CSV table of C-alpha atoms and ligand atoms in Angstrom, one decimal:
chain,number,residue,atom,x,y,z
A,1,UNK,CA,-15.0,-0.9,8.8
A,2,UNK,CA,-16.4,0.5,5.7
A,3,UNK,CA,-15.6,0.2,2.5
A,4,UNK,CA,-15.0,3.7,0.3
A,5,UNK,CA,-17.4,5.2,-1.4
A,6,UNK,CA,-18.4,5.9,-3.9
A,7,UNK,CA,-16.5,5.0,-6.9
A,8,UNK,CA,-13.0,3.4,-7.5
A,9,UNK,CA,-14.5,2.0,-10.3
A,10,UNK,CA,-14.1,5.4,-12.7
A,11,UNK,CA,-10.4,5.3,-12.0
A,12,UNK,CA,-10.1,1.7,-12.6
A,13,UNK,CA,-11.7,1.6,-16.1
A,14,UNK,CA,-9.0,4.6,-17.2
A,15,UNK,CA,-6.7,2.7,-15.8
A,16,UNK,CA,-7.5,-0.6,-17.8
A,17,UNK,CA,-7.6,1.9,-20.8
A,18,UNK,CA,-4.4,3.3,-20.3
A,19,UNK,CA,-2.8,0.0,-19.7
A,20,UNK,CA,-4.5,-1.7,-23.4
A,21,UNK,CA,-3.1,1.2,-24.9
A,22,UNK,CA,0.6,-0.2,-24.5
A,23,UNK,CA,0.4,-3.0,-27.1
A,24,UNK,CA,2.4,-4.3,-30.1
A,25,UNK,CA,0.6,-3.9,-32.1
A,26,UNK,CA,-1.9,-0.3,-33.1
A,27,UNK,CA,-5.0,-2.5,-33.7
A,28,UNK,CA,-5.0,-5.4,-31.9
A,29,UNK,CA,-3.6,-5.8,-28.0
A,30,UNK,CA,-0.8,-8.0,-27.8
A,31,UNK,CA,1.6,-7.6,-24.9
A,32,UNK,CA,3.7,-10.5,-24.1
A,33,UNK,CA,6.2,-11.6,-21.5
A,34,UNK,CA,9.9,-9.4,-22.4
A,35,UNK,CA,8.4,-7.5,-24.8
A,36,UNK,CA,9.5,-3.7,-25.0
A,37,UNK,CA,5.7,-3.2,-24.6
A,38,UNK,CA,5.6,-5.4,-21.7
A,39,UNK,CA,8.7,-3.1,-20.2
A,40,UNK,CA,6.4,0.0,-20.7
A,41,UNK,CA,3.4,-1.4,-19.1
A,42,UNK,CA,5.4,-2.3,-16.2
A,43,UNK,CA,6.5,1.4,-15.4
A,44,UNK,CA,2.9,2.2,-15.5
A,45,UNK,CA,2.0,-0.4,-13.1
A,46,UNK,CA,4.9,0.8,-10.7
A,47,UNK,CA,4.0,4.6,-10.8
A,48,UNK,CA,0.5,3.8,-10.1
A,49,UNK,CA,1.4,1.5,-7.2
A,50,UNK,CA,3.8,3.8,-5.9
A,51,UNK,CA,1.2,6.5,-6.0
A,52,UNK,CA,-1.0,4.3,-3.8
A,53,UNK,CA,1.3,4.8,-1.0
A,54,UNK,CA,3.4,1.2,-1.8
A,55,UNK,CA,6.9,0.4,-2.0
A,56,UNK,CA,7.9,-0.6,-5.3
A,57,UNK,CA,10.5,-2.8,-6.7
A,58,UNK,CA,10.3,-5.4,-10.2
A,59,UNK,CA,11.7,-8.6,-9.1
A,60,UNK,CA,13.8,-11.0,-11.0
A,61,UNK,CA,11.6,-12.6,-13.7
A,62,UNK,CA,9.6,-8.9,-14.2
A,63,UNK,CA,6.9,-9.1,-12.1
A,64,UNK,CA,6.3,-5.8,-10.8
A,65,UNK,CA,5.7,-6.0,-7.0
A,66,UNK,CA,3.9,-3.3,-4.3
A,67,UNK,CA,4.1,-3.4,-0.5
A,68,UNK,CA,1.9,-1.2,1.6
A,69,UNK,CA,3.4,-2.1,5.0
A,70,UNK,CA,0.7,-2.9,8.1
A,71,UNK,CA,0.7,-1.6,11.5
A,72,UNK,CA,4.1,-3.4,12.5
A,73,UNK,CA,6.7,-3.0,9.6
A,74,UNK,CA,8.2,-6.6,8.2
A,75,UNK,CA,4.1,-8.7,9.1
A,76,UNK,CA,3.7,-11.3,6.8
A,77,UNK,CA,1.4,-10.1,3.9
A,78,UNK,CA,-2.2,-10.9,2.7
A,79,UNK,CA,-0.5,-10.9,-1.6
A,80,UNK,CA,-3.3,-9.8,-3.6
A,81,UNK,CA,-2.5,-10.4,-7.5
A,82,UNK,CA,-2.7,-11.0,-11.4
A,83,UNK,CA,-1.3,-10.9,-14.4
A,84,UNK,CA,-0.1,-7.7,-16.7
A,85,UNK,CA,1.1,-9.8,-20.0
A,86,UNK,CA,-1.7,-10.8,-22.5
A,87,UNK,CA,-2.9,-13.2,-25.3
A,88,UNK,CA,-2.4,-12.2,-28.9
A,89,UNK,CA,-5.2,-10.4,-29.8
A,90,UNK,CA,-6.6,-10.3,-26.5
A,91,UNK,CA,-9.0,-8.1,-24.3
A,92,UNK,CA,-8.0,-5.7,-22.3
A,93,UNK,CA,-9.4,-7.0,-18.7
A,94,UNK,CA,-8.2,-10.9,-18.6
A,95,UNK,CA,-5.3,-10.2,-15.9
A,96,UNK,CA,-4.7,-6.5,-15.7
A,97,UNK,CA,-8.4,-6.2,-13.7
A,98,UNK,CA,-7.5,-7.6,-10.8
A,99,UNK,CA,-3.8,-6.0,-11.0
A,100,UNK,CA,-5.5,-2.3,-11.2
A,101,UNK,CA,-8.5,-3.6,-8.6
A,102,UNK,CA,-5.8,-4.8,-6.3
A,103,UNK,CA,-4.2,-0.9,-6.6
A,104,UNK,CA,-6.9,1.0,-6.4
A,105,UNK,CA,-8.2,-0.7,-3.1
A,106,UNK,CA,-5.1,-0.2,-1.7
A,107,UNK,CA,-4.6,3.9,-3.1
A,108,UNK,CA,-8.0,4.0,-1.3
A,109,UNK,CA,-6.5,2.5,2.0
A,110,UNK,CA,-3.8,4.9,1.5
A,111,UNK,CA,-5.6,8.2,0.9
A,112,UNK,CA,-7.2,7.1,4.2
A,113,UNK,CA,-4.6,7.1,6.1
A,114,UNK,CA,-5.3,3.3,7.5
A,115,UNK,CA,-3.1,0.8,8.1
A,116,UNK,CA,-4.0,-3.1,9.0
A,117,UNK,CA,-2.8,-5.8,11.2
A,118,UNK,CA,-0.7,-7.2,8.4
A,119,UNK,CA,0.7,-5.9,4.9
A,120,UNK,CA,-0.8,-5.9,1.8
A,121,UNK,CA,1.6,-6.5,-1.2
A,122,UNK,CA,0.2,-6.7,-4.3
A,123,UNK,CA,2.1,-8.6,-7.3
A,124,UNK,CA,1.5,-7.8,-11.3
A,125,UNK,CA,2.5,-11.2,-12.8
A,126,UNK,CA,4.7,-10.8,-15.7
A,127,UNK,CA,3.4,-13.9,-17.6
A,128,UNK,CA,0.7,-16.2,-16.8
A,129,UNK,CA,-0.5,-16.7,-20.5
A,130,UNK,CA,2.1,-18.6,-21.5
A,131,UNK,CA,2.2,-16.6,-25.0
A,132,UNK,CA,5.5,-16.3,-25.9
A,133,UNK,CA,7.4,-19.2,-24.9
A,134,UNK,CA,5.9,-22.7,-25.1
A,135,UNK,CA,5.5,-22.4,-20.7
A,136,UNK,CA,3.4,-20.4,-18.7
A,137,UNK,CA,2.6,-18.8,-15.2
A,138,UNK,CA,6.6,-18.0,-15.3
A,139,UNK,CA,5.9,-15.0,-13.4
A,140,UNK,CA,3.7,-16.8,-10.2
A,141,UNK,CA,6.3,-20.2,-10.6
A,142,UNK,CA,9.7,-17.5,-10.5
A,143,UNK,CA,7.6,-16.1,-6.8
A,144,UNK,CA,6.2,-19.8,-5.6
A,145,UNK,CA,10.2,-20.9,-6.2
A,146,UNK,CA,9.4,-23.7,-8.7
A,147,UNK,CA,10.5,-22.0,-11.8
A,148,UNK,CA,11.9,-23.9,-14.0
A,149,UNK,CA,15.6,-22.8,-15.8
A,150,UNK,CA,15.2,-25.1,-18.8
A,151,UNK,CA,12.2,-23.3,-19.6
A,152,UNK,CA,15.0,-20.4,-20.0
A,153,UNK,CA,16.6,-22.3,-23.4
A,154,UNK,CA,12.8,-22.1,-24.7
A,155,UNK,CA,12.5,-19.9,-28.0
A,156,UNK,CA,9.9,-17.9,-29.4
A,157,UNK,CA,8.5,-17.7,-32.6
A,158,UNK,CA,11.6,-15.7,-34.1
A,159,UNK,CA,14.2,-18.0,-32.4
A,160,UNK,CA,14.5,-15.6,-29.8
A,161,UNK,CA,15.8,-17.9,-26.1
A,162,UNK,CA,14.0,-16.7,-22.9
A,163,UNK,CA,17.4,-16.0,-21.9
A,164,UNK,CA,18.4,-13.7,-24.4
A,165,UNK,CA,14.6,-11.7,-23.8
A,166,UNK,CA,15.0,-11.5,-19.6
A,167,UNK,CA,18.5,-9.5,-20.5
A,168,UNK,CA,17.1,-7.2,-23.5
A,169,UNK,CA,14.5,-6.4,-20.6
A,170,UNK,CA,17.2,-5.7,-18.7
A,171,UNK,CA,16.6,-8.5,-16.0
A,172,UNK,CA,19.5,-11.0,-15.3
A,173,UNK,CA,18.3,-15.3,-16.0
A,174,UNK,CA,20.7,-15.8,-13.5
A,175,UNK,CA,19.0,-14.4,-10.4
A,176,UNK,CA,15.6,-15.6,-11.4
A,177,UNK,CA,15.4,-17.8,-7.9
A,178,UNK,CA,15.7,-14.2,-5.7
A,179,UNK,CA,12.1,-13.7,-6.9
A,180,UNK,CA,11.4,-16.6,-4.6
A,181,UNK,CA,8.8,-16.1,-1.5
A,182,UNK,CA,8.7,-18.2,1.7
A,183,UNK,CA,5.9,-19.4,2.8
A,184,UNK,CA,5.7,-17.8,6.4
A,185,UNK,CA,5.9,-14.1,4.1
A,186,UNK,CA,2.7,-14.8,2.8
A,187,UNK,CA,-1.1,-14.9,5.1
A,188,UNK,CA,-2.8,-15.9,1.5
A,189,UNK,CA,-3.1,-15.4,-1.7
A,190,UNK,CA,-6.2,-13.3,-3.1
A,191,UNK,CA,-6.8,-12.9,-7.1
A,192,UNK,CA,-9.5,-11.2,-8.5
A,193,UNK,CA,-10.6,-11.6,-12.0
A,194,UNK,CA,-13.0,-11.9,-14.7
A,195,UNK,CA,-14.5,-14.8,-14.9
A,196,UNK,CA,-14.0,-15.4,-18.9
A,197,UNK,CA,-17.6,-17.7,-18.7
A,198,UNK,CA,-21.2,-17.4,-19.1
A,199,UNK,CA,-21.9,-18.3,-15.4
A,200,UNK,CA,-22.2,-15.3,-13.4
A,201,UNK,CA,-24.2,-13.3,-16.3
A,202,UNK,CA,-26.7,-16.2,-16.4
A,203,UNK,CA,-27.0,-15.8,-12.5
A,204,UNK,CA,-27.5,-12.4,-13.1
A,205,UNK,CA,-24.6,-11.6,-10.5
A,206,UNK,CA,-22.0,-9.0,-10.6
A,207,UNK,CA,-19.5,-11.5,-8.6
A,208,UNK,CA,-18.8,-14.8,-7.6
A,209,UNK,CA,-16.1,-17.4,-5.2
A,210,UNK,CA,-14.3,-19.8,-6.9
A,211,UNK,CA,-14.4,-23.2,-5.2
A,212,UNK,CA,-11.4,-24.6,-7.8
A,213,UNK,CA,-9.2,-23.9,-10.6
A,214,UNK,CA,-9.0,-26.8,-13.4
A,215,UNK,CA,-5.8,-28.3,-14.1
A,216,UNK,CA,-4.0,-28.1,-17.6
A,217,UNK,CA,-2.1,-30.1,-19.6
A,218,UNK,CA,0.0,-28.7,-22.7
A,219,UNK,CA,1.3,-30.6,-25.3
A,220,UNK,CA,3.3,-30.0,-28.5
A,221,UNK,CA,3.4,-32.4,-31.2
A,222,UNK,CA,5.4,-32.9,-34.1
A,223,UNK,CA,4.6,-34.9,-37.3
A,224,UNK,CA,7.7,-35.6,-39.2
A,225,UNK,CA,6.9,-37.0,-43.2
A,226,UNK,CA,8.3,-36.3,-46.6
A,227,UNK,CA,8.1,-33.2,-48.4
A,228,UNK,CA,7.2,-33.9,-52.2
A,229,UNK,CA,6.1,-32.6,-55.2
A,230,UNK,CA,2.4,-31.4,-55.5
A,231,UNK,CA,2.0,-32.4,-58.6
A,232,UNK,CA,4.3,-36.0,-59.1
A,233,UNK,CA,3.7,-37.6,-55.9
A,234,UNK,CA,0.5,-39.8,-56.2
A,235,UNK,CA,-2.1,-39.6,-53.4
A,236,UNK,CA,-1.5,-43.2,-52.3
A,237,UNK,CA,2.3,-42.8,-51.9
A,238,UNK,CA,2.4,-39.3,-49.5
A,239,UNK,CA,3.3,-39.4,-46.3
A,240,UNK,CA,2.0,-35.8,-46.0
A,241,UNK,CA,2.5,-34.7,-42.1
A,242,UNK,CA,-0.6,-31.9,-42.5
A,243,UNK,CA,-3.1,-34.4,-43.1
A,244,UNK,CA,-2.2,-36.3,-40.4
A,245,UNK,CA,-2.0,-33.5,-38.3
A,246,UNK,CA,-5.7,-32.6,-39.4
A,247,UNK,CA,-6.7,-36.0,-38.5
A,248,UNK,CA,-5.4,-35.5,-35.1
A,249,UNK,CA,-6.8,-32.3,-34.5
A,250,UNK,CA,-10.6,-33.6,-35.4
A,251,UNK,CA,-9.5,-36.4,-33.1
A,252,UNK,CA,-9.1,-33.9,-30.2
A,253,UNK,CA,-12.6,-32.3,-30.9
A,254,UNK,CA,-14.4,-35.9,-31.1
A,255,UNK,CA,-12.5,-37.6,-27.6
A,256,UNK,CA,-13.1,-34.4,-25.7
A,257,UNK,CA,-16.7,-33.6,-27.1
A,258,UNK,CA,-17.5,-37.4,-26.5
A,259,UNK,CA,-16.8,-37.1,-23.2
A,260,UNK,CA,-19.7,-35.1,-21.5
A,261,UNK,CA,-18.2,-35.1,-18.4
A,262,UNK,CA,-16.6,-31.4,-18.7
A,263,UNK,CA,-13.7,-32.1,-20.7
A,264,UNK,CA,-12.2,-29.4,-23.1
A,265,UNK,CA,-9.2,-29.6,-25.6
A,266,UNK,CA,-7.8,-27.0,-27.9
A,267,UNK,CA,-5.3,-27.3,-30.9
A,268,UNK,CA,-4.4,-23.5,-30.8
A,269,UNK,CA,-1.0,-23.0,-33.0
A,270,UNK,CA,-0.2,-25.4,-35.6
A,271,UNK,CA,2.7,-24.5,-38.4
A,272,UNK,CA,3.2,-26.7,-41.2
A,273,UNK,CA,6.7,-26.3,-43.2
A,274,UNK,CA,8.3,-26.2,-45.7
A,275,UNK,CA,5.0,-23.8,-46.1
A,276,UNK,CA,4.8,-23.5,-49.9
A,277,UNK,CA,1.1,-24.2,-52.1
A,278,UNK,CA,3.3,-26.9,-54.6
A,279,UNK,CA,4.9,-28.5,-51.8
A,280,UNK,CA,3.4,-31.4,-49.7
A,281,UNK,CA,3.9,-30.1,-46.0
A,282,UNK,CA,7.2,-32.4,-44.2
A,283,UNK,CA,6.9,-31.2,-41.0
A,284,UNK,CA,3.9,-29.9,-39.1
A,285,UNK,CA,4.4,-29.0,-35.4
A,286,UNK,CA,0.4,-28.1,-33.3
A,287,UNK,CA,-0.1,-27.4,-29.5
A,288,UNK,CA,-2.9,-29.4,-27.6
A,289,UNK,CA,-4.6,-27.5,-24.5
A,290,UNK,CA,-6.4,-30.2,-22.1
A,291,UNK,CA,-8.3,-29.5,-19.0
A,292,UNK,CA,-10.8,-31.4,-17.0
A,293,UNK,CA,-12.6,-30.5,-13.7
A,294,UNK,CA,-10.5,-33.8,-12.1
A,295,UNK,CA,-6.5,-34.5,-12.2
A,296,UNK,CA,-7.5,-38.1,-12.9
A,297,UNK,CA,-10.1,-37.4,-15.3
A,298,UNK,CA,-7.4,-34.8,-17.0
A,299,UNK,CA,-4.3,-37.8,-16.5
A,300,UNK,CA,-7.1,-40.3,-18.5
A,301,UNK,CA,-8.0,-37.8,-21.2
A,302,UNK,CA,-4.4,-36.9,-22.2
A,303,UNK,CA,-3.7,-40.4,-22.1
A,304,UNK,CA,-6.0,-41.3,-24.5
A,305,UNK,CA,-5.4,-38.4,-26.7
A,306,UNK,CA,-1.6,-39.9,-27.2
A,307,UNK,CA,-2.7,-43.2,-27.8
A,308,UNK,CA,-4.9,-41.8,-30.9
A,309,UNK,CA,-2.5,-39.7,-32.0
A,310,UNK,CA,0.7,-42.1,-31.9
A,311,UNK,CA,-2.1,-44.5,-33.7
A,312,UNK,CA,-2.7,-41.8,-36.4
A,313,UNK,CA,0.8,-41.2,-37.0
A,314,UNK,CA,1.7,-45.1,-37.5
A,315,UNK,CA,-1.2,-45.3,-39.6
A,316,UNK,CA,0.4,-42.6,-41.6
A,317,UNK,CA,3.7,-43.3,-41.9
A,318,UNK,CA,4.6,-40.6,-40.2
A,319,UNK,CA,7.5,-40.0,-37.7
A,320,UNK,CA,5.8,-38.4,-34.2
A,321,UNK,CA,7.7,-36.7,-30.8
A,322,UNK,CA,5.1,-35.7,-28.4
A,323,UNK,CA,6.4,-33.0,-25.6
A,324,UNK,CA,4.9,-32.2,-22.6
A,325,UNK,CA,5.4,-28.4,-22.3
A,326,UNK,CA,2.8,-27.8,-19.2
A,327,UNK,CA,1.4,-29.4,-16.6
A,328,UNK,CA,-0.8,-27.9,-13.7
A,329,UNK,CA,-2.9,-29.7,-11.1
A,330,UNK,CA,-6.3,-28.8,-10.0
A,331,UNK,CA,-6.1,-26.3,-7.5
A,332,UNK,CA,-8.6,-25.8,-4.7
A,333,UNK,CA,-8.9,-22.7,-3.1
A,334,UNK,CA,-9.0,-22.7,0.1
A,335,UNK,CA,-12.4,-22.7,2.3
A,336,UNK,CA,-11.3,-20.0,4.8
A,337,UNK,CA,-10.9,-18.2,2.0
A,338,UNK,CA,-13.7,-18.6,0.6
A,339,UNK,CA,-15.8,-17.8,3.3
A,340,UNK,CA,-14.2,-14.6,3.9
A,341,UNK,CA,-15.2,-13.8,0.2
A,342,UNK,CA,-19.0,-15.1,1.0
A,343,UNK,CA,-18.9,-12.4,3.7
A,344,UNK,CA,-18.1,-9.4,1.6
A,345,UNK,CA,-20.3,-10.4,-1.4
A,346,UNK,CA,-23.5,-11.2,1.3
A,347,UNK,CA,-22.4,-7.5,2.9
A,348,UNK,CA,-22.1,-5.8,-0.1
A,349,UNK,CA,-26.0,-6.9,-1.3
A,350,UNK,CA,-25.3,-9.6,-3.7
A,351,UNK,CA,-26.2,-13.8,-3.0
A,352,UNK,CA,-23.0,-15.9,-3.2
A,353,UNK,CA,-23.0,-18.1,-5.8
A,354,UNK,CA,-19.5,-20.6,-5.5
A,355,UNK,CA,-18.7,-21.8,-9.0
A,356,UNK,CA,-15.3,-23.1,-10.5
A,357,UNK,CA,-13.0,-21.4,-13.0
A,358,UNK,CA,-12.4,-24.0,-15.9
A,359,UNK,CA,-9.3,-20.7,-16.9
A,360,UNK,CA,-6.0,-21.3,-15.3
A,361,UNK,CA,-4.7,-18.5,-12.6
A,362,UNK,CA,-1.4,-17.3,-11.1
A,363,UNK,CA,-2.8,-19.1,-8.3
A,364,UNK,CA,-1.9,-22.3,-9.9
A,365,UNK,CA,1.6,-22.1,-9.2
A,366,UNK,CA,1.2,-19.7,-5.8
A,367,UNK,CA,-0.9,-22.5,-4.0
A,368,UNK,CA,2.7,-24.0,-3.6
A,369,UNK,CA,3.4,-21.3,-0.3
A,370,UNK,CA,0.3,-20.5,-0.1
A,371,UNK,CA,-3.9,-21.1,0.4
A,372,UNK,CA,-5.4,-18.9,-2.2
A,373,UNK,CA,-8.1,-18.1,-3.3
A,374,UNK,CA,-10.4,-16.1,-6.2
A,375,UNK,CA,-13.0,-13.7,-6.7
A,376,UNK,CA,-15.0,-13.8,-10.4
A,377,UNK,CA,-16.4,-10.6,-11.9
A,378,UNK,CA,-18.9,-11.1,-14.9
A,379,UNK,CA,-18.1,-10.3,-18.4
A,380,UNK,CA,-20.0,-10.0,-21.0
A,381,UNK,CA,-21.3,-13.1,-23.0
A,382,UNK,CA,-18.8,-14.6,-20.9
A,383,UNK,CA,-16.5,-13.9,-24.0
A,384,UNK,CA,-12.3,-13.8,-23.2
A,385,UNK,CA,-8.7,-14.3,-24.9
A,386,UNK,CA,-10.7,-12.0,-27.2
A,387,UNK,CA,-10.8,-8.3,-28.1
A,388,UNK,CA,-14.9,-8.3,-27.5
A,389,UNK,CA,-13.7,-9.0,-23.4
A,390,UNK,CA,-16.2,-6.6,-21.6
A,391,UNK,CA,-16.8,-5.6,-18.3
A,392,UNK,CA,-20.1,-3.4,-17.0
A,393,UNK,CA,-18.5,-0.3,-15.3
A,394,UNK,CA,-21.2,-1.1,-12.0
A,395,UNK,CA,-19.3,-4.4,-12.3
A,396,UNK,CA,-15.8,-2.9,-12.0
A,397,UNK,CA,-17.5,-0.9,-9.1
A,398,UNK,CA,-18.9,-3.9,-7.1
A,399,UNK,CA,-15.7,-6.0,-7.7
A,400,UNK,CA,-13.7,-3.3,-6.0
A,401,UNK,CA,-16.5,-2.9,-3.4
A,402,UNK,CA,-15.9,-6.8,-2.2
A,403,UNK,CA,-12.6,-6.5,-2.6
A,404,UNK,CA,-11.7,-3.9,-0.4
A,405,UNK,CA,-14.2,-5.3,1.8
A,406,UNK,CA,-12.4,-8.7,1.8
A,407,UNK,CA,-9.2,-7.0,2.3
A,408,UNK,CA,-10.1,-4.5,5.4
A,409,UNK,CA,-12.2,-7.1,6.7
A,410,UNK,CA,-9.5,-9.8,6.3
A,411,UNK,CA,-8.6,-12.2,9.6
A,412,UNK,CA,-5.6,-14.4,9.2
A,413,UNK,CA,-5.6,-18.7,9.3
A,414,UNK,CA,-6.2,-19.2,13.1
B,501,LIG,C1,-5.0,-18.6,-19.2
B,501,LIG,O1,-5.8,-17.7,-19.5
B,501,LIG,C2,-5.4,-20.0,-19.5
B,501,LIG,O2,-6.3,-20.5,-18.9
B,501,LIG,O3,-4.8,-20.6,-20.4
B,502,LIG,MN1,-6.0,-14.3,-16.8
B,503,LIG,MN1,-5.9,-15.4,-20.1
C-alpha cells in the first residue's frame, strides 16, 4: 500500500504552531500537567482527532485519547502516542510531534476511506515531563495501571496537591485507575519523536529506530542547617545548608563526568530558604536527574552519589533526607518492532541507522502491557527542553512518510 503524498508535513507544522501558541506564559512555552493551558490544548487535540475520523474521549488522568476503529469494530489496537504537556521554557516539538504526526497519519487514512485489520488509537499523554509535581510519565503510568495515588498528595511549587489540580481540571483523583488498559487491548505501542541529540544530524539522516530507552533515577534532597546572621556568625562556626548543597552539586558533575562510560547527572531546581542576601540559607532543597545506558550501571552510580552526598552533609554539620521521587528501568524496545520500522525507513529512501534515546518516553511506563517501540526525527543541533528545539519541515515530511508507512504496513506479533 502506499503511503499519501505529497505533504502531511504543511499541516503538521501549523499544527505544532497552533498548539505552542497555548502556553502560560506570552513569551516563553510552558504548559504543564492541570494547567488551564493544558485544558485548552487538550480540546485542540480532540477537535483535530475527531476531525481525523476518531472517536474521542479524555480519560481519567487527562490524557486525551482517539480511536479510529479497524475492519472489525472492538480489534485490539496498534496505540500510537506522546506527550501534549511541556518543560518550562520548552520547545514546541519535544512530545506534541509525534501526538500531531500520529493525527495526521491517521486524518490521512481517513480522508481515504481505508480501514486496517486492527484499530489505531492514538493517545496525547497528559504529562510525561514530570514538570509540575515532583513525578512523571503520570499520564502513560494512569494507562499502563501502575499509577501511583500517593503521587496524588504531591504539591507544586504554590502548595497546590495533584488532587486538588485533577478536580480544578475538572477530572475526578478518584477514578484515575479507569484510565487503565489491558494488555490484550493493545498489538504495541509505537511513539514517534524527536530525537533531542546530535546523532541523527551527524548521520546526516532525517530518522532513526531506537534500540533502548535509558533508565532514570530522580532524587530530591534536602539539607537542613542553621539560619544566621550574615554579618555575626563567623565562617568557622556556620553550618550554612547552600554551601553544602553547592558542594554536592559539583560532586554530581565530577562522579558522573568521571565516569566515561555514558553516565549523565543533572541538579535541575535547587531553592534555598529563608531566601534573604543577610541571612545564611537553613534549608536548601535540589533535584538530582541520573541516567546511564545500564540499570546496574544506573543502581551503582546513584549509589555512590548518596554515599558522597550523606558524607558531605556529615562533614557539614548538616541534617540530610534524601527521597526517591522517580525511578524508571531501561526499557528495550522491542525487535519486531524494530524491524518493522527498518522496513519503512529502507522503503522510504533513507539507511537505517538503530541508535538509543538517552531521553525518557511514555514508553517507559507503557512497556508494562505492552512491546513498544520508537521512531527518532532529527532536530537541529540536537538542541531540546529548550525554546531553540527545531525541526527541518522535509524532516516533519519524512517522519510522517515512515510513519504512515509503518502504520499501513503494520503486521501484528505472530
Ligand atoms: C523527558 O523529557 C526526560 O527525559 O526527562
Ligand atoms: Mn518528550
Ligand atoms: Mn521532554
Amino acid at each position: 500500500m502506499q503511503a499519501e503524498r505529497p505533504g502531511l508535513g504543511d499541516e503538521i507544522v501549523r499544527r505544532i504552531d497552533a498548539l505552542a501558541a497555548i502556553s502560560e506564559t506570552p513569551d516563553h512555552l510552558t504548559r504543564v500537567f492541570l494547567s488551564k493551558e493544558h485544558r485548552a490544548a487538550a480540546e485542540l487535540l480532540v477537535g483535530w482527532m475527531q476531525q481525523a475520523g476518531m472517536l474521542v474521549r479524555i480519560d481519567a488522568i487527562g490524557n486525551v485519547c482517539g480511536r479510529y476503529e479497524g475492519l472489525e469494530p472492538g480489534a485490539p489496537c496498534l496505540m500510537l502516542g506522546s506527550h501534549y504537556d511541556t518543560v518550562r521554557d520548552a520547545g514546541k516539538w519535544d512530545g506534541p510531534l509525534g501526538v500531531i504526526t500520529a493525527i495526521a497519519c491517521i486524518g490521512g487514512l481517513h480522508r481515504r476511506g481505508i480501514r486496517l485489520p486492527f484499530a489505531i488509537e492514538i493517545v496525547a499523554f497528559a504529562d510525561e515531563e514530570g514538570t509540575r509535581f515532583a513525578s512523571t510519565l503520570l499520564g502513560s503510568r494512569a494507562v499502563a495501571g501502575t499509577f501511583v495515588d500517593g503521587a496524588l498528595t504531591g504539591r507544586d511549587r504554590d502548595g497546590i496537591t495533584m488532587r486538588d489540580a485533577m478536580v480544578a481540571f475538572g477530572l475526578d483523583p478518584d477514578r484515575i485507575g479507569s484510565a487503565a488498559r489491558r494488555p490484550d487491548e493493545l498489538l504495541a505501542y509505537l511513539e514517534l519523536h524527536i530525537e533531542q541529540g546530535p546523532v541523527l544530524e551527524a548521520e546526516a539522516l532525517p530518522v532513526g529506530v531506537v534500540t533502548v530507552i535509558a533508565g532514570a533515577t530522580r532524587l530530591a534532597v534536602t539539607l537542613r542547617g542553621i539560619a544566621g546572621h550574615a554579618g555575626t556568625v563567623p565562617m568557622a562556626m556556620r553550618r550554612d545548608a547552600l554551601t553544602g548543597a553547592a558542594e554536592c552539586v559539583v560532586a554530581v558533575e565530577r562522579l558522573c563526568r568521571g565516569d566515561g562510560g555514558g553516565l549523565v547527572g543533572t541538579v535541575g531546581i535547587i531553592n534555598a530558604a529563608p531566601g534573604a542576601g543577610n541571612v545564611i540559607p537553613g534549608l536548601v532543597s535540589f533535584t538530582v536527574d541520573i541516567r546511564a545506558p545500564t540499570d546496574a550501571h544506573r543502581k551503582a552510580a546513584v549509589a555512590g552519589i548518596t554515599a558522597e552526598i550523606e558524607r558531605i552533609a556529615k562533614a557539614r554539620g548538616l541534617d540530610l533526607t534524601i527521597d526517591l521521587t522517580h525511578e524508571n528501568r531501561t526499557a528495550p524496545c522491542a525487535m519486531w518492532l524494530q524491524e518493522q520500522i527498518a522496513d519503512a525507513i529502507s522503503a522510504e529512501g533513507y539507511r537505517v541507522l538503530a541508535l538509543p534515546s538517552g531521553a525518557g518516553h511514555d514508553g517507559m511506563a507503557m512497556i508494562d502491557i505492552a512491546d513498544i517501540a520508537m521512531l527518532f526525527v532529527r532536530c537541529r543541533d540536537g538542541i531540546s527542553h529548550n525554546p531553540a528545539e527545531h525541526v527541518e519541515p522535509a524532516d516533519v515530511e519524512a517522519g510522517a512518510r515512515v510513519l504512515l508507512r509503518v502504520i499501513e504496513n503494520f503486521k501484528p506479533k505472530a
